PDB file of N, CA and C in Angstrom:
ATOM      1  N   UNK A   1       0.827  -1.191   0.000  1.00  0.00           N
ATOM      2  CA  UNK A   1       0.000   0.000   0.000  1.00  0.00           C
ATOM      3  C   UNK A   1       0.870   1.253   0.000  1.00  0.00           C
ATOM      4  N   UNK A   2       1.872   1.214  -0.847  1.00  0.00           N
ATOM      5  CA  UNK A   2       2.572   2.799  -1.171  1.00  0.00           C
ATOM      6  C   UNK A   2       1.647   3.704  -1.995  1.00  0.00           C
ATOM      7  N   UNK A   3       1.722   4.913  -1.014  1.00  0.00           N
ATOM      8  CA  UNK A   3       1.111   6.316  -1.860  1.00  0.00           C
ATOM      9  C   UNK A   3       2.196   7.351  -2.081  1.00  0.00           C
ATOM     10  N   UNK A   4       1.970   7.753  -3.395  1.00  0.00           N
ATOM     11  CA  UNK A   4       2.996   8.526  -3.530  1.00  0.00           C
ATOM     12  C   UNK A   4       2.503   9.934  -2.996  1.00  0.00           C
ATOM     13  N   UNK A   5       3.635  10.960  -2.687  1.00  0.00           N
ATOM     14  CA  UNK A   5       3.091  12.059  -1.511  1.00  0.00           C
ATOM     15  C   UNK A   5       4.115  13.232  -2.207  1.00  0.00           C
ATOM     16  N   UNK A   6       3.448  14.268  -2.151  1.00  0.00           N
ATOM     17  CA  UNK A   6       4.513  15.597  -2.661  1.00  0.00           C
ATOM     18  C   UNK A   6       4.754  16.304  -1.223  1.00  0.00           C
ATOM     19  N   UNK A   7       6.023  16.680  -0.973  1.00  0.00           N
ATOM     20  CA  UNK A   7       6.625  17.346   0.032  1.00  0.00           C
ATOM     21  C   UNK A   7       6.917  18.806  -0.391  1.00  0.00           C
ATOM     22  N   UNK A   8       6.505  19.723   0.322  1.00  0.00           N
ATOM     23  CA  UNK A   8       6.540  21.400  -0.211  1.00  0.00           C
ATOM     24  C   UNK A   8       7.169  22.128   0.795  1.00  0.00           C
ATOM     25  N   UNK A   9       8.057  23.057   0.753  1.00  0.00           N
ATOM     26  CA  UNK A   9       8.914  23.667   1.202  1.00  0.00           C
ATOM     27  C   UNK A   9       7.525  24.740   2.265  1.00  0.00           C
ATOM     28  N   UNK A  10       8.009  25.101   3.610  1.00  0.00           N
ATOM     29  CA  UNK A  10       6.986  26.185   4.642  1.00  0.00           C
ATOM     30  C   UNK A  10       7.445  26.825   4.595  1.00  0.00           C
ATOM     31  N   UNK A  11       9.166  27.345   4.684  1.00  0.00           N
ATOM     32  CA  UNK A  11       9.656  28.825   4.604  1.00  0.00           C
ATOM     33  C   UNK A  11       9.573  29.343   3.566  1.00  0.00           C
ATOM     34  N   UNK A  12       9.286  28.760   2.539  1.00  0.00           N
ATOM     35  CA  UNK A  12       9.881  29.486   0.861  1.00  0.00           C
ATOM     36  C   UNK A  12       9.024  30.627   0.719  1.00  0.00           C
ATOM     37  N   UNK A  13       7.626  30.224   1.115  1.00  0.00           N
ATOM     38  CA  UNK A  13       6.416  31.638   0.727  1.00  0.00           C
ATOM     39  C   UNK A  13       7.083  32.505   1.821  1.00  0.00           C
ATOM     40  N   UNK A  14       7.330  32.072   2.490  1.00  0.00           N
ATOM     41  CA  UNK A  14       7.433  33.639   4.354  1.00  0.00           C
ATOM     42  C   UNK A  14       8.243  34.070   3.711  1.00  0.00           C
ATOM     43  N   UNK A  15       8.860  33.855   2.978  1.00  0.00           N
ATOM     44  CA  UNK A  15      10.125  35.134   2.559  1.00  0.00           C
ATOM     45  C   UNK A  15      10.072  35.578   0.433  1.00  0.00           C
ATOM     46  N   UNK A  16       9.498  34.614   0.242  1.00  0.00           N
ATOM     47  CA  UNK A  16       8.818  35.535  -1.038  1.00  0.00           C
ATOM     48  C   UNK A  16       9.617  34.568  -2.061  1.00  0.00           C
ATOM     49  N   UNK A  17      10.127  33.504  -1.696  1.00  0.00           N
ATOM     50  CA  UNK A  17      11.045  32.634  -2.978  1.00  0.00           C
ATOM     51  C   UNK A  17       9.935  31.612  -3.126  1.00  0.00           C
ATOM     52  N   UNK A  18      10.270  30.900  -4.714  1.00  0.00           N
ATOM     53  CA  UNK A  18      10.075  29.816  -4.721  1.00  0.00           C
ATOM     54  C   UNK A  18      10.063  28.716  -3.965  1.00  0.00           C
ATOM     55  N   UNK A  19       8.875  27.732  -4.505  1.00  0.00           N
ATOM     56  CA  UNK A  19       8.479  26.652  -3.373  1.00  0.00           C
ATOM     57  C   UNK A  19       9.688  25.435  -4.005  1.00  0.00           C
ATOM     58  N   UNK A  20       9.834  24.830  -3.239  1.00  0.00           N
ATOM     59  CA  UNK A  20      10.584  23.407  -3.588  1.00  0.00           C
ATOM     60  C   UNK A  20       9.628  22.041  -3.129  1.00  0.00           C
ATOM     61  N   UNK A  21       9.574  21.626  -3.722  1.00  0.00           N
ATOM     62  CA  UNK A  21       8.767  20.248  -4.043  1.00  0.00           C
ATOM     63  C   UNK A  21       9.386  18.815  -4.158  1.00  0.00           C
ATOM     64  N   UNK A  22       9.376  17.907  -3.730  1.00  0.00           N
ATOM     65  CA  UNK A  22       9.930  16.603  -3.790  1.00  0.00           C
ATOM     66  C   UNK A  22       8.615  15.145  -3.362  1.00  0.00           C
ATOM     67  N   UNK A  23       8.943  13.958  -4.279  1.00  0.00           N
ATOM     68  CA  UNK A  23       7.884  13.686  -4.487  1.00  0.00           C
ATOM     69  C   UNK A  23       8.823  12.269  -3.375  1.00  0.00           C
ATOM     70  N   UNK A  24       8.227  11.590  -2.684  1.00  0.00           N
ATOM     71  CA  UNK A  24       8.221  10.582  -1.472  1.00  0.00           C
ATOM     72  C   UNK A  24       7.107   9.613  -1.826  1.00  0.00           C
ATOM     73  N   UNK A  25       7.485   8.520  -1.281  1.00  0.00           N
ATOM     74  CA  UNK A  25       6.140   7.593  -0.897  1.00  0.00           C
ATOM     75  C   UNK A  25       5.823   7.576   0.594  1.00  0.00           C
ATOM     76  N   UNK A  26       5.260   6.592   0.915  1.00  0.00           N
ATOM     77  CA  UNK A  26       4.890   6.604   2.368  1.00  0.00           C
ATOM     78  C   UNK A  26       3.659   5.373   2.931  1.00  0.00           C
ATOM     79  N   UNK A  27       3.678   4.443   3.758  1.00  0.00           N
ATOM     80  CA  UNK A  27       2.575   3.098   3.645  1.00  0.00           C
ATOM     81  C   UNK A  27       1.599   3.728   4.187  1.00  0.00           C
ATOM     82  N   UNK A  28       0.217   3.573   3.424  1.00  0.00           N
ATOM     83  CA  UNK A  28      -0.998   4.369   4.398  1.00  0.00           C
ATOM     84  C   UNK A  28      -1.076   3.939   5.340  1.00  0.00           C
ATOM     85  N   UNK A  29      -0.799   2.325   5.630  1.00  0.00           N
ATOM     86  CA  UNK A  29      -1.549   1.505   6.910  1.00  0.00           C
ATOM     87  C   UNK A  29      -0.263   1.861   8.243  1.00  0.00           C
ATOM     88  N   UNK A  30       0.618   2.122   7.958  1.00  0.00           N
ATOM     89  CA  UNK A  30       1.697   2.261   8.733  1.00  0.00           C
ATOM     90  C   UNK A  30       1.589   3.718   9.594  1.00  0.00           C
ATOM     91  N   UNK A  31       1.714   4.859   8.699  1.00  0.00           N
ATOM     92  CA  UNK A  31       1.376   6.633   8.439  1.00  0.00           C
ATOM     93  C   UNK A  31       0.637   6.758   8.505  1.00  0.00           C
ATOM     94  N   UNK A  32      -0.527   6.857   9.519  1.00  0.00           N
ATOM     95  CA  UNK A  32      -1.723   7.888   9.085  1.00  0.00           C
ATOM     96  C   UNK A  32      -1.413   8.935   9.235  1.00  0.00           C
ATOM     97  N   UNK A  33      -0.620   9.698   9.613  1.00  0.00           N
ATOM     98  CA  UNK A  33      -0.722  11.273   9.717  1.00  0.00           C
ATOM     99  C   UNK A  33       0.563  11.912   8.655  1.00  0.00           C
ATOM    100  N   UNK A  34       0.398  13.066   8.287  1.00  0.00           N
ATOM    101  CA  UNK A  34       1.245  13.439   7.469  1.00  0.00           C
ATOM    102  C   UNK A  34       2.672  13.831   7.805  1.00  0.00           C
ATOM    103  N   UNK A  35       3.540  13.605   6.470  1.00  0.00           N
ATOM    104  CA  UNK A  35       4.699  13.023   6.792  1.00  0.00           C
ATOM    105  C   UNK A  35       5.511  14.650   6.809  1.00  0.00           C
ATOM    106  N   UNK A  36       6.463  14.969   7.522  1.00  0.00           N
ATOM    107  CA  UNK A  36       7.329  16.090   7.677  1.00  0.00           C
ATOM    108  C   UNK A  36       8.664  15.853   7.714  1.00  0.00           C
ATOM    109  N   UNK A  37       9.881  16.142   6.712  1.00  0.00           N
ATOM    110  CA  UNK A  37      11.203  15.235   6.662  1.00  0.00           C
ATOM    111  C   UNK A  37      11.847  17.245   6.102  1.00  0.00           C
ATOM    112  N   UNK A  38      12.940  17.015   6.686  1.00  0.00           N
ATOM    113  CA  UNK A  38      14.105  18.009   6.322  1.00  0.00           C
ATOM    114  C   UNK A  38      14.869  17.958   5.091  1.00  0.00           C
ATOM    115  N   UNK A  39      14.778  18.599   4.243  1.00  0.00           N
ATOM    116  CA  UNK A  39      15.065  18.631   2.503  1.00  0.00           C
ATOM    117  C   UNK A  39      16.011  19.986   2.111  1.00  0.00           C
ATOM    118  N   UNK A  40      16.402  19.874   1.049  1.00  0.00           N
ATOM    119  CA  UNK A  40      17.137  20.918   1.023  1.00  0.00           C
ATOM    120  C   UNK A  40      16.403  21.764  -0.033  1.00  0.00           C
ATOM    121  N   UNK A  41      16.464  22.917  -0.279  1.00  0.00           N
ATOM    122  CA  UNK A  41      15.633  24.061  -0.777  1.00  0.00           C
ATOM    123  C   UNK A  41      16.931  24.864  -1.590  1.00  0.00           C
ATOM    124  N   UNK A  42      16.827  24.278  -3.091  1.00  0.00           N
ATOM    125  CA  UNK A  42      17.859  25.258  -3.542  1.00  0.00           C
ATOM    126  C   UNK A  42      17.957  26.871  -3.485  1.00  0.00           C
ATOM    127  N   UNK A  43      16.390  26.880  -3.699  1.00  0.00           N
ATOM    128  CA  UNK A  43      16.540  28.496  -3.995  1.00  0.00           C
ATOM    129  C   UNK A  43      16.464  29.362  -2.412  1.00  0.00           C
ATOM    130  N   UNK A  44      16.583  28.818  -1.369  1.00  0.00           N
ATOM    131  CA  UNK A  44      17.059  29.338  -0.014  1.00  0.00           C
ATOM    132  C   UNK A  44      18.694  29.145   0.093  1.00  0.00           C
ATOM    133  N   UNK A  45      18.941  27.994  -0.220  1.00  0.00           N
ATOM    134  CA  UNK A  45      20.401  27.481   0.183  1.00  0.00           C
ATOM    135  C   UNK A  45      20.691  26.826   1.363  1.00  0.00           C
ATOM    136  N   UNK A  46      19.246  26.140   1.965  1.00  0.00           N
ATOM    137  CA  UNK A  46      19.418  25.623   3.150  1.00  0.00           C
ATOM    138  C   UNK A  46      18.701  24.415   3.428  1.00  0.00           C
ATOM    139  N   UNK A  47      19.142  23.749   4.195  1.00  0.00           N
ATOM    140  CA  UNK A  47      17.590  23.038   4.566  1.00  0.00           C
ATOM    141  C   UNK A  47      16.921  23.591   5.336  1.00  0.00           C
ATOM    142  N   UNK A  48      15.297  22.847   4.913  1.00  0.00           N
ATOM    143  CA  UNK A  48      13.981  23.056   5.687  1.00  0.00           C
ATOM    144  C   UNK A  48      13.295  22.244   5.778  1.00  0.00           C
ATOM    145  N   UNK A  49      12.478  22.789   6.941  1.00  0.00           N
ATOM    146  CA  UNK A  49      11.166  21.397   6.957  1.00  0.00           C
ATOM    147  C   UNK A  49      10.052  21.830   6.243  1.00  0.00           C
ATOM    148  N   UNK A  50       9.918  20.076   5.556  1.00  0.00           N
ATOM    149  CA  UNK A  50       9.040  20.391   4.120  1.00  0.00           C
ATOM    150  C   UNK A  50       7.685  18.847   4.573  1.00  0.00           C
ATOM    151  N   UNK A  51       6.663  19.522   4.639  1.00  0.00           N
ATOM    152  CA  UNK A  51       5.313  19.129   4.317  1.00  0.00           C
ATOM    153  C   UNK A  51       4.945  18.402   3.180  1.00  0.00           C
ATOM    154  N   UNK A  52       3.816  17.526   3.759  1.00  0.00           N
ATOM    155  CA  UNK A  52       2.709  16.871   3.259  1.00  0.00           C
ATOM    156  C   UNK A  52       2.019  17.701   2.351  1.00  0.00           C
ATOM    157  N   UNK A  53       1.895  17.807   1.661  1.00  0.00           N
ATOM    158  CA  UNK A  53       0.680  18.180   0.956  1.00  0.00           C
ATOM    159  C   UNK A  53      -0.130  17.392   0.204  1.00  0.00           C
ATOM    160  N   UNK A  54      -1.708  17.968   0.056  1.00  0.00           N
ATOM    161  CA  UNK A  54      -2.592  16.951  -0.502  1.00  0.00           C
ATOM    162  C   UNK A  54      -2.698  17.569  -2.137  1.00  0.00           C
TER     163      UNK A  54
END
């Protein structure tokens, strides 16, 4: 039961850059709640914590 899941950058809008996006899976039966993992954000130059989105 893999779903594939897009991960979206939270700081990128607060400061007016582009979003960064990365696409993950994740087991529904395992995960119910949405997944939050530290990614790197080219157009910041840093990592961030990047969201679930539906």
């Amino acid at each position: 039961m893999q779903e594939t899941v897009i991960l979206e950058c939270t700081e990128a809008r607060k400061k007016g850059k582009p979003v960064s996006r990365y696409l993950t899976k994740r087991n529904k039966k395992t995960v119910a709640e949405r997944i939050e993992k530290k990614k790197y954000n080219p157009f910041l130059k840093c990592h961030t914590v990047h969201k679930e989105i539906k």
